[in-house]
Short mmCIF file of C-alpha atoms and ligand atoms in Angstrom, two decimals:
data_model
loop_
_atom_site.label_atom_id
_atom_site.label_comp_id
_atom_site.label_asym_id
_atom_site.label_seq_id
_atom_site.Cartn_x
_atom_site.Cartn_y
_atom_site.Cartn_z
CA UNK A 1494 -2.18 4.00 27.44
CA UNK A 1495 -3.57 5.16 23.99
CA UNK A 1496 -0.52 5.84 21.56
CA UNK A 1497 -0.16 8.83 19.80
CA UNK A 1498 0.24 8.88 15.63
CA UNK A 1499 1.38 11.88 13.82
CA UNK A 1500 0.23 11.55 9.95
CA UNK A 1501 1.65 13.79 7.21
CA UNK A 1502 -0.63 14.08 4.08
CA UNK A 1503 -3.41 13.02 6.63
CA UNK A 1504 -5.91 14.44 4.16
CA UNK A 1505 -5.04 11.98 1.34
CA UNK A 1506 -6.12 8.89 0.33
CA UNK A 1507 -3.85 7.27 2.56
CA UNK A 1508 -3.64 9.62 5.37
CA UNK A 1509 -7.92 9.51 5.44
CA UNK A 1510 -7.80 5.87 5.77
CA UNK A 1511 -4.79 5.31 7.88
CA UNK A 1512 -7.01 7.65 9.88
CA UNK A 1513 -10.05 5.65 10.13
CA UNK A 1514 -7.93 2.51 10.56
CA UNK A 1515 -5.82 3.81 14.11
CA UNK A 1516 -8.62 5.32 15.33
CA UNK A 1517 -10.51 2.00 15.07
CA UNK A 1518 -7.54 0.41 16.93
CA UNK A 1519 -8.04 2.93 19.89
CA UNK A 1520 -5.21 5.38 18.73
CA UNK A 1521 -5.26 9.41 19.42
CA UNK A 1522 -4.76 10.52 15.75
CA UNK A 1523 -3.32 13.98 15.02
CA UNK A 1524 -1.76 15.56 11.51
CA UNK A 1525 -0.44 18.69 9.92
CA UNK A 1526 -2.57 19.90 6.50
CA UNK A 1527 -1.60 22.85 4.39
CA UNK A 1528 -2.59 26.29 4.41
CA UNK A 1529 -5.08 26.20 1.32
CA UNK A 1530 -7.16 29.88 -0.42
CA UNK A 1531 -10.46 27.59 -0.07
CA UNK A 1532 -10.62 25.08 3.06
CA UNK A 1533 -14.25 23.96 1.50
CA UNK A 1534 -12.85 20.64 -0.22
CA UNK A 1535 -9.41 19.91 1.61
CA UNK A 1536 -10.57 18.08 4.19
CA UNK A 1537 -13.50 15.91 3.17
CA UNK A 1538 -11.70 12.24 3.14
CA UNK A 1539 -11.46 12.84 6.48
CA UNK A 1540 -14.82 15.04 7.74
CA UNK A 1541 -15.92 14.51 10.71
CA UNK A 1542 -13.15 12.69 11.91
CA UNK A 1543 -12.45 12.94 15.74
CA UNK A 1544 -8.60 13.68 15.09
CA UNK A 1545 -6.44 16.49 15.74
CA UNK A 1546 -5.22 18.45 13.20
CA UNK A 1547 -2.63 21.56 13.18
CA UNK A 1548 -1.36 23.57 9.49
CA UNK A 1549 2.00 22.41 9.13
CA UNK A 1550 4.68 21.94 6.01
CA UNK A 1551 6.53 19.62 4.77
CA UNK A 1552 9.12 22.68 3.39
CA UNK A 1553 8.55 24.50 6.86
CA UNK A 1554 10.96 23.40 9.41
CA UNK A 1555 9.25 25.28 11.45
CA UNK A 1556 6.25 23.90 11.26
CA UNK A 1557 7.21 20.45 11.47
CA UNK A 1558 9.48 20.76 14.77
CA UNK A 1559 5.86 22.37 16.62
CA UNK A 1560 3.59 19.60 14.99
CA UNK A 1561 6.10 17.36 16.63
CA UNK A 1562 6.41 19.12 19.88
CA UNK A 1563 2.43 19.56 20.50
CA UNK A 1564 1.39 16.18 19.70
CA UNK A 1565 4.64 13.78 21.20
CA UNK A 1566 3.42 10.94 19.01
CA UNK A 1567 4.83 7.64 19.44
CA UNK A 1568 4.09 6.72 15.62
CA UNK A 1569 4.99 8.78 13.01
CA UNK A 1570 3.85 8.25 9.09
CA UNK A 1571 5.18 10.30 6.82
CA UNK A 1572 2.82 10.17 3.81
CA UNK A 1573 2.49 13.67 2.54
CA UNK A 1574 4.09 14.26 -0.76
CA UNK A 1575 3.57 15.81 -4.41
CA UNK A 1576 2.26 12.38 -5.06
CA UNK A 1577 1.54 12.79 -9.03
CA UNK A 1578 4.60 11.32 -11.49
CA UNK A 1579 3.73 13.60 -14.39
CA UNK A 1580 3.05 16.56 -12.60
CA UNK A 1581 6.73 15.89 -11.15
CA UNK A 1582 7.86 16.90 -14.42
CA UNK A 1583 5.83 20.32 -14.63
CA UNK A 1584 6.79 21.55 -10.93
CA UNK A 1585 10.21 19.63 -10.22
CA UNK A 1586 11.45 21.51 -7.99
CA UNK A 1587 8.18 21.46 -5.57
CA UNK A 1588 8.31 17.87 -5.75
CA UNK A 1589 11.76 17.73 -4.76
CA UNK A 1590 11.49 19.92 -1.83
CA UNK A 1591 8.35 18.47 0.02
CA UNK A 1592 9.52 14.62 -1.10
CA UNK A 1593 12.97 14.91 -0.58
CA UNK A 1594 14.13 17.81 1.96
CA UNK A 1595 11.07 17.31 3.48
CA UNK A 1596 11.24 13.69 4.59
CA UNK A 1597 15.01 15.04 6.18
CA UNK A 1598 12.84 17.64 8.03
CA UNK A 1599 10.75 15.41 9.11
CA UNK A 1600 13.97 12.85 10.63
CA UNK A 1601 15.70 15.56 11.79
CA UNK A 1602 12.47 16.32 14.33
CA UNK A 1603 11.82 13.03 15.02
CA UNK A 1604 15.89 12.57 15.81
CA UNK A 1605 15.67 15.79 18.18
CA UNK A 1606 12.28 16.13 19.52
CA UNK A 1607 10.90 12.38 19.95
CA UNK A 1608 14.15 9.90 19.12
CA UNK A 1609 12.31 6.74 20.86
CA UNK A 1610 9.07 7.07 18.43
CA UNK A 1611 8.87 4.71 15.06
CA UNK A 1612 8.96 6.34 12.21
CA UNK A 1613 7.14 5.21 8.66
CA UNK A 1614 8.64 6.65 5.24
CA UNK A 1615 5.86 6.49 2.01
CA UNK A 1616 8.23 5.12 -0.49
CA UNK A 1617 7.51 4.15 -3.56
CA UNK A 1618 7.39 1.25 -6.57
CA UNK A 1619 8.67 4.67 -8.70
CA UNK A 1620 11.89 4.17 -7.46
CA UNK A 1621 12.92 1.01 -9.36
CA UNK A 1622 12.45 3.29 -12.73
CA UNK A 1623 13.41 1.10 -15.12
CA UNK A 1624 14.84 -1.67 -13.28
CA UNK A 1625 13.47 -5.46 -13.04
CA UNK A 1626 14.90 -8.16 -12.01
CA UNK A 1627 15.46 -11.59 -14.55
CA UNK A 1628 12.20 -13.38 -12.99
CA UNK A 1629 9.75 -9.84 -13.79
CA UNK A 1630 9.38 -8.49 -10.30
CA UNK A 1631 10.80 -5.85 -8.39
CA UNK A 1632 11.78 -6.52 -5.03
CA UNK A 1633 13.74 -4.89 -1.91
CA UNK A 1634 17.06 -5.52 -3.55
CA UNK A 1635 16.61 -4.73 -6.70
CA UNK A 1636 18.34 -1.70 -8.11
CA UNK A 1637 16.66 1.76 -8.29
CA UNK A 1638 17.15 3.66 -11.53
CA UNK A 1639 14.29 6.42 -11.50
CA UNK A 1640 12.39 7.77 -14.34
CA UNK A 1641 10.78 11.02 -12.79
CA UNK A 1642 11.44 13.70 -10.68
CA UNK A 1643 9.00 12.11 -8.49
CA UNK A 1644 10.93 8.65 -8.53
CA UNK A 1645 14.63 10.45 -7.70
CA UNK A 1646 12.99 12.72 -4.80
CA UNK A 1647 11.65 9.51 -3.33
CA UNK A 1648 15.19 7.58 -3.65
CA UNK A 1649 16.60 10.61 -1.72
CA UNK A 1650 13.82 9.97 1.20
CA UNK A 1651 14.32 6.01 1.30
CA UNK A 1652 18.13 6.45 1.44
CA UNK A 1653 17.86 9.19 3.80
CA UNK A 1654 15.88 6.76 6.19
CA UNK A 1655 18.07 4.19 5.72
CA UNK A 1656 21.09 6.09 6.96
CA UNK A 1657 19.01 7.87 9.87
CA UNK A 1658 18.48 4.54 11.07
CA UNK A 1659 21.82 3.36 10.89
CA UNK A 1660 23.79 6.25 12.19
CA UNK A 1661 21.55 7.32 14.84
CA UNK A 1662 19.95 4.22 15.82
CA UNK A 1663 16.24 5.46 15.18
CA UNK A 1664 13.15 2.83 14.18
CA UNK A 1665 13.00 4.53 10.89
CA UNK A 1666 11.76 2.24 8.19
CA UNK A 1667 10.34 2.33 4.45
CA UNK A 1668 7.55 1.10 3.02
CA UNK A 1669 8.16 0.13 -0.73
CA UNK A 1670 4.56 0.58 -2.01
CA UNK A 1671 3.76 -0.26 -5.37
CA UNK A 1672 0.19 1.31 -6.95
CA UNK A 1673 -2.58 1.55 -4.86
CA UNK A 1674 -6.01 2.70 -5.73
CA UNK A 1675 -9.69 3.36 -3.91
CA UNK A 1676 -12.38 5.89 -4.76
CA UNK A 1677 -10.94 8.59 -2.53
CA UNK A 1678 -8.03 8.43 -5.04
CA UNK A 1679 -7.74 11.86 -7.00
CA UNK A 1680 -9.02 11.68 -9.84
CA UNK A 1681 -6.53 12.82 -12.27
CA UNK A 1682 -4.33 9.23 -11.26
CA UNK A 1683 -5.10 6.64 -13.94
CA UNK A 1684 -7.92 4.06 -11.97
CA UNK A 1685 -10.11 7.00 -11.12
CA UNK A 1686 -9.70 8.72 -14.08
CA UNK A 1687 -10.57 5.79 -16.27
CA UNK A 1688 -13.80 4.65 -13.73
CA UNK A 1689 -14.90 8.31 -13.51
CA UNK A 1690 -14.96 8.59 -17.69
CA UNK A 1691 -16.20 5.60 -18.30
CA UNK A 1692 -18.88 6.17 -15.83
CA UNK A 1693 -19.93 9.32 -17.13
CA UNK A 1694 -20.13 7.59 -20.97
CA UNK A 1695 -22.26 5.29 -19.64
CA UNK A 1696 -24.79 8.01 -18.50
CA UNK A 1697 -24.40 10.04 -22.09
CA UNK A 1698 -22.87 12.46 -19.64
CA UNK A 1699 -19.37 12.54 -22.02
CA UNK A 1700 -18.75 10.53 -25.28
CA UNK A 1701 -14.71 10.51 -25.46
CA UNK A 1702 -12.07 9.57 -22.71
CA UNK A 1703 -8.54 11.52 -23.41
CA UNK A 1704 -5.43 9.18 -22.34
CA UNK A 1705 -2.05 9.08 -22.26
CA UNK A 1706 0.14 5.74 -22.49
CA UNK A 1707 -2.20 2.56 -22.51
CA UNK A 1708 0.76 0.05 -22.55
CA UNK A 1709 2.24 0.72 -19.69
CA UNK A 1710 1.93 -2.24 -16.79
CA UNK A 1711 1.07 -1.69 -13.28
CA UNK A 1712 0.60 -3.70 -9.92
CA UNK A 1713 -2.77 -2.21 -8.39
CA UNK A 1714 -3.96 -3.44 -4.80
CA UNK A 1715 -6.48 -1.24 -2.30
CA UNK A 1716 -5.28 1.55 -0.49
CA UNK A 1717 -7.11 -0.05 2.67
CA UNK A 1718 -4.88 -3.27 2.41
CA UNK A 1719 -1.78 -1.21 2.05
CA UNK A 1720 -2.57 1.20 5.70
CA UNK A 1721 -2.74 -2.15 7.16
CA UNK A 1722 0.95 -2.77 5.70
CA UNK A 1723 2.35 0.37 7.17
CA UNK A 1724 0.55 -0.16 10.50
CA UNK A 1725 2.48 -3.63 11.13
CA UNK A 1726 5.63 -2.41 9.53
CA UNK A 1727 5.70 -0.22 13.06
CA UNK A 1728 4.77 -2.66 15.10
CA UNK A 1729 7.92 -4.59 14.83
CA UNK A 1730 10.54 -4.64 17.11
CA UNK A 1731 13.40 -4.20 14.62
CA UNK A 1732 13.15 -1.04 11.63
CA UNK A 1733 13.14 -3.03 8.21
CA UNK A 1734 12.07 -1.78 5.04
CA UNK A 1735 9.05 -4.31 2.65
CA UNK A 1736 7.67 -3.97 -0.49
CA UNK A 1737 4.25 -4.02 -0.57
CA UNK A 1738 2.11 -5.00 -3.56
CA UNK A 1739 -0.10 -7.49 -5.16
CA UNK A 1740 1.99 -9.09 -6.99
CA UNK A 1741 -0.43 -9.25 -10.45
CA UNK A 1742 0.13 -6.54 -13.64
CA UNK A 1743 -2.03 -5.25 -16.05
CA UNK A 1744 -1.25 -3.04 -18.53
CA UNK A 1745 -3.58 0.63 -18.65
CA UNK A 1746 -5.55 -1.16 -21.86
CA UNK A 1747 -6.19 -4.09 -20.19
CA UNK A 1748 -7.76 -1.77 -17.10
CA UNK A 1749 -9.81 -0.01 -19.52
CA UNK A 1750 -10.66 -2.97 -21.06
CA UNK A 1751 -12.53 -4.31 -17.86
CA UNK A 1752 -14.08 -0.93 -16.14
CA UNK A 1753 -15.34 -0.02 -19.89
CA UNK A 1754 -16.53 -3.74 -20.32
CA UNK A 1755 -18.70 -3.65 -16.70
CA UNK A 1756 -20.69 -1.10 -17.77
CA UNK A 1757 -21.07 -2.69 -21.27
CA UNK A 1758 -19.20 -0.74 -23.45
CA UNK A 1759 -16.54 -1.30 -25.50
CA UNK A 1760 -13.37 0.90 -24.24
CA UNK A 1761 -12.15 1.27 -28.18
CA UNK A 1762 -14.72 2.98 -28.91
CA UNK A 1763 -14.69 6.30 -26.75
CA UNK A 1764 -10.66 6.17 -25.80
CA UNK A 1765 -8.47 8.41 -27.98
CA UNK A 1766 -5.02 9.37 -27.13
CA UNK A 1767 -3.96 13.05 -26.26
CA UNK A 1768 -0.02 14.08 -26.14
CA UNK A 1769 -0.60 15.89 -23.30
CA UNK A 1770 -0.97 13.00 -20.54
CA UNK A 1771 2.23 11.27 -22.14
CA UNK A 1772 5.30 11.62 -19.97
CA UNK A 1773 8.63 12.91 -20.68
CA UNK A 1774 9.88 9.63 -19.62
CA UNK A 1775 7.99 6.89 -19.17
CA UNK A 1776 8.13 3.67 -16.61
CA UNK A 1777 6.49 1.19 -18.51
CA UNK A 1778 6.27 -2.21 -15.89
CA UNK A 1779 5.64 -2.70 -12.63
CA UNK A 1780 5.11 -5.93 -10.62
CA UNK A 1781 5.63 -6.44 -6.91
CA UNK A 1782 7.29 -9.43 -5.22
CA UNK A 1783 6.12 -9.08 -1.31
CA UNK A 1784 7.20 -11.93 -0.68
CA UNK A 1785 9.09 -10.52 2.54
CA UNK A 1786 6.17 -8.88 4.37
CA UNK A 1787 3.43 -11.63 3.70
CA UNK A 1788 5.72 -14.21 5.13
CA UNK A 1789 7.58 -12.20 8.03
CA UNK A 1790 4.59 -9.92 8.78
CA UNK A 1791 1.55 -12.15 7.77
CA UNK A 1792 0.26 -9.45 5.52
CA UNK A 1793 -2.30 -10.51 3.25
CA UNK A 1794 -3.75 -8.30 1.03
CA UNK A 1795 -7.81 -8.76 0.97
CA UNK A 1796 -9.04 -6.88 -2.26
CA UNK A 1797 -8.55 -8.56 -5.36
CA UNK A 1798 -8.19 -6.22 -8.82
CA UNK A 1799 -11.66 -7.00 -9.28
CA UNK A 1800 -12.98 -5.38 -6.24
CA UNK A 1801 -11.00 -2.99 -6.13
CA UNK A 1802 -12.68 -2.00 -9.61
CA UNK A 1803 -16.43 -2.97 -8.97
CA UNK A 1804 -16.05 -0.55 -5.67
CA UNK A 1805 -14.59 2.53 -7.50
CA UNK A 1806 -17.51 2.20 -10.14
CA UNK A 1807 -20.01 1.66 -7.44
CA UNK A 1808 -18.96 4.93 -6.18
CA UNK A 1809 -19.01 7.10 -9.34
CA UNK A 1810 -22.43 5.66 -10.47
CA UNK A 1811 -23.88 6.73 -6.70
CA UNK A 1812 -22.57 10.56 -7.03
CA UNK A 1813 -24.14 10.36 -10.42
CA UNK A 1814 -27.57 9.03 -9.24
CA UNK A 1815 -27.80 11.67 -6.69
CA UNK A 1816 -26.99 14.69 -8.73
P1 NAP B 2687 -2.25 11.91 -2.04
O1 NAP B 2687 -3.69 11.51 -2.01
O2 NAP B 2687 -1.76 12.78 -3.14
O3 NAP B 2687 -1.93 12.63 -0.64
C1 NAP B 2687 -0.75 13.34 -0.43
C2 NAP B 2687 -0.95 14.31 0.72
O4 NAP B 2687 0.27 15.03 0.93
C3 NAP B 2687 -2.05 15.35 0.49
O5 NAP B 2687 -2.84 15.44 1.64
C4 NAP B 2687 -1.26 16.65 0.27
O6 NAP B 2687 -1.92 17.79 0.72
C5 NAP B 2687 -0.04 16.40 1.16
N1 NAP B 2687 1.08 17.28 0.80
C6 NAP B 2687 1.52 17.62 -0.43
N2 NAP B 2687 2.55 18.48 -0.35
C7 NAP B 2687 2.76 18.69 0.97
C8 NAP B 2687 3.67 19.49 1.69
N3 NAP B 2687 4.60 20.26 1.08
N4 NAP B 2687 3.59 19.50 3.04
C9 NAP B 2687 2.66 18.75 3.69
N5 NAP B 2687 1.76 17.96 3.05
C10 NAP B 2687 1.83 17.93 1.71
O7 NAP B 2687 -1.30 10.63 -2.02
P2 NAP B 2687 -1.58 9.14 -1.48
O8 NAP B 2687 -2.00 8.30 -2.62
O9 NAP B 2687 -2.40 9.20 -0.26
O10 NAP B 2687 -0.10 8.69 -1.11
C11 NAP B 2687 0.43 8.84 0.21
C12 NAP B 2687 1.94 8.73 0.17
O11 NAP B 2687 2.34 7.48 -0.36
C13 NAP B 2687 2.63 9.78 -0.71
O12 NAP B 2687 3.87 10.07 -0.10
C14 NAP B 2687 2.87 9.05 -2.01
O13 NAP B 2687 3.97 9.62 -2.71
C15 NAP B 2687 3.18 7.67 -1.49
N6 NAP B 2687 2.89 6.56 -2.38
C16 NAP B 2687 1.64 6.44 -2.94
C17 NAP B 2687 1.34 5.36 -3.75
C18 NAP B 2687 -0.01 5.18 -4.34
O14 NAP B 2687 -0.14 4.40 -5.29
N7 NAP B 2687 -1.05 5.84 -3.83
C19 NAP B 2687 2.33 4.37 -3.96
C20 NAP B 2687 3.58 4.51 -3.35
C21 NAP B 2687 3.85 5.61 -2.55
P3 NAP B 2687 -2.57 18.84 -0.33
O15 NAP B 2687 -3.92 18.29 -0.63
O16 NAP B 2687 -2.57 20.11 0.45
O17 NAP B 2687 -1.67 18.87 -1.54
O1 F7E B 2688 -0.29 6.35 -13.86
C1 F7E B 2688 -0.47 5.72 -17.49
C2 F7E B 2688 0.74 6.45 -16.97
O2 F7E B 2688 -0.72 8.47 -12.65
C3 F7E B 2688 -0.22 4.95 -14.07
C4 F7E B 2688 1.36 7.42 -7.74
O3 F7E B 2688 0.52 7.06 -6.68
O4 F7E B 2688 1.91 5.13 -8.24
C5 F7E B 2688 1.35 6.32 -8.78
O5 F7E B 2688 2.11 6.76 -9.89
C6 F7E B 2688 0.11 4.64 -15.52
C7 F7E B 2688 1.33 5.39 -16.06
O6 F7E B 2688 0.20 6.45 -11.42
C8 F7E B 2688 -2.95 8.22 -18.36
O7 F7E B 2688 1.59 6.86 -18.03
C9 F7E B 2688 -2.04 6.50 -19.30
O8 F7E B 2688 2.14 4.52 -16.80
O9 F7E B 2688 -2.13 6.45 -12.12
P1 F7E B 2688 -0.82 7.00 -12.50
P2 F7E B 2688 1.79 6.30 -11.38
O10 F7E B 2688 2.47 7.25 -12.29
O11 F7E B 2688 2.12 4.87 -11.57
C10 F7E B 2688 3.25 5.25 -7.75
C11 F7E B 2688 3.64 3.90 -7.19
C12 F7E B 2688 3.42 6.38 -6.82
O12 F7E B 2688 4.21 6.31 -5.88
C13 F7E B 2688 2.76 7.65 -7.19
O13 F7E B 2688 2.64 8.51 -6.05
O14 F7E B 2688 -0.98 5.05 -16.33
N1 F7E B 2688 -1.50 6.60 -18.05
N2 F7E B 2688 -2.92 7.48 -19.51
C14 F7E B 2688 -2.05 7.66 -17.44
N3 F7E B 2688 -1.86 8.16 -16.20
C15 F7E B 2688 -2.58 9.26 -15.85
N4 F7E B 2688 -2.42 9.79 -14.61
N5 F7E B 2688 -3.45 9.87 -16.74
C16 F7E B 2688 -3.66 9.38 -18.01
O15 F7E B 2688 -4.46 9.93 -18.77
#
């Protein structure tokens, strides 16, 4: 019998190709997307789509019990969040609620309405903070000290999981995700931002590129390789929580430094530093060991940094050439 998912934040980057993905292994797809004042550009990662969708709220209990009720999935991924670090800082308290009270709203429905479905929790690399183990990694036991509001409402949701699955014996497991990047990804995250400007310079279309920190380190993979993670993290027969990631850094110049370079420019020239993109506090390193899911799970991630690059400035440079 087809299986049911229920996505949250199915209009995402994630949620959009988590989408495509189960419905490509034969899955009946359904979601919940926010009331929005224009529904012109809320939906188009995931146009066309044959899935089912309902308006639904991470904050509205409500909401979230009838999502659960009308679609009885047998999957649940709960990827919707306030998914942008800085813009933690500037609305807190929004970020909490959705990323933190709403992942309980979300077990609590699951625990009530559909307690033999497997549930998936988007966590994130942002919870280690500041926090790296001796070797330069991060991995599923090392400690989480947050730097954001985004990084402490995201402890609250793995922890909440954690216990969920313990006390009430639910499949309710976390997926430790470090950076992950396509050209659906919004455009005011770092990759996109960088590809889109330097794009743009490249056609005389701007001359300067405004940033914030460039020494900061991340680990970037493909948002396609990482659905596939979440995907197999339910299939198990036992909840566990992975960390998923590539496993190579590169610091925000050394990004620059290769998108800028592709087109044949020289990123020095045209990047200037504005105030306004620094952050309050800042997490300057992240690298992923995964060891756990590539050998328990087989996962194997198929995009290399490179790729992943060369495909986000493909895109750009075709929505230039056709306006
Ligand atoms: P994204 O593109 O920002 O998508 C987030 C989705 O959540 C959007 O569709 C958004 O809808 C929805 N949402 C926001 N607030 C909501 C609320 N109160 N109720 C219901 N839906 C709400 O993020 P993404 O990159 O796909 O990431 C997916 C998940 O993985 C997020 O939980 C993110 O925190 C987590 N994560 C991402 C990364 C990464 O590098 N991409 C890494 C680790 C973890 P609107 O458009 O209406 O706001
Ligand atoms: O920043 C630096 C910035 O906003 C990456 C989310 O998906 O991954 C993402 O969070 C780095 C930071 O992603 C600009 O200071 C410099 O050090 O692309 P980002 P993020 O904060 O790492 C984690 C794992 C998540 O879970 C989140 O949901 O780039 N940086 N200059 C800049 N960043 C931005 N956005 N804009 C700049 O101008």
């Amino acid at each position: 019998m087809k299986k049911t998912a229920f996505i949250t934040g199915i209009a995402g980057q994630d949620g959009s190709y988590l989408s495509e993905y189960l419905l490509s292994l034969g899955y009946r797809v359904t979601g919940i997307v926010r009331r929005n004042s224009t529904v012109e550009h809320q939906r188009d990662r995931i146009y066309g789509l044959p899935i089912e969708l309902e308006y639904g709220d991470l904050i509205d209990q409500g909401s979230i019990e009838r999502a659960m009720r009308l679609f009885k999935p047998d999957e649940i991924y709960n990827l919707g969040a306030q998914s942008h670090v800085r813009i933690s800082s500037d609305i807190p308290h929004f970020t909490v609620q959705t990323n933190a009270m709403g992942v309980l709203n979300m077990l609590e429905a699951f625990r009530h309405i559909v307690p033999n479905a497997k549930f998936y929790q988007a966590s994130s690399s942002e919870m280690f903070g500041s926090a790296v183990d001796e070797d330069g990694y991060q991995r599923e036991t090392t400690p989480m000290h947050p730097v954001s509001p985004y990084g402490c409402s995201k402890v609250f949701g793995y922890n909440i999981v954690r216990h969920h699955r313990n006390a009430y014996k639910l499949f309710a497991a976390n997926g430790i995700l470090f950076n992950h990047e396509s050209p659906r990804r919004g455009s005011n995250f770092v990759t996109n931002k960088v590809v889109k400007g330097a794009v743009e310079i490249s056609l005389g279309l701007a001359d300067k590129l405004e940033m914030g920190n460039m020494d900061s380190f991340r680990d970037w993979g493909h948002s396609k390789d990482y659905v596939r993670a979440m995907h197999l993290i339910l299939q198990q027969d036992k909840p566990e929580d992975y960390v998923v990631a590539t496993g190579e850094t590169r610091s925000v110049r050394e990004m620059c430094e290769y998108v800028f370079g592709k087109l044949g420019l020289d990123y020095q020239a045209y990047v200037t530093q504005n105030p306004k993109f620094l952050r309050p506090e800042e997490l300057p390193y992240l690298r992923g060991d995964s060891k756990k899911i590539r050998t328990e799970l087989k996962w194997v991630p198929e995009y290399s940094f490179e790729n992943l690059m060369d495909e986000m400035i493909a895109h750009w440079q075709e929505i230039y050439s056709t306006k």
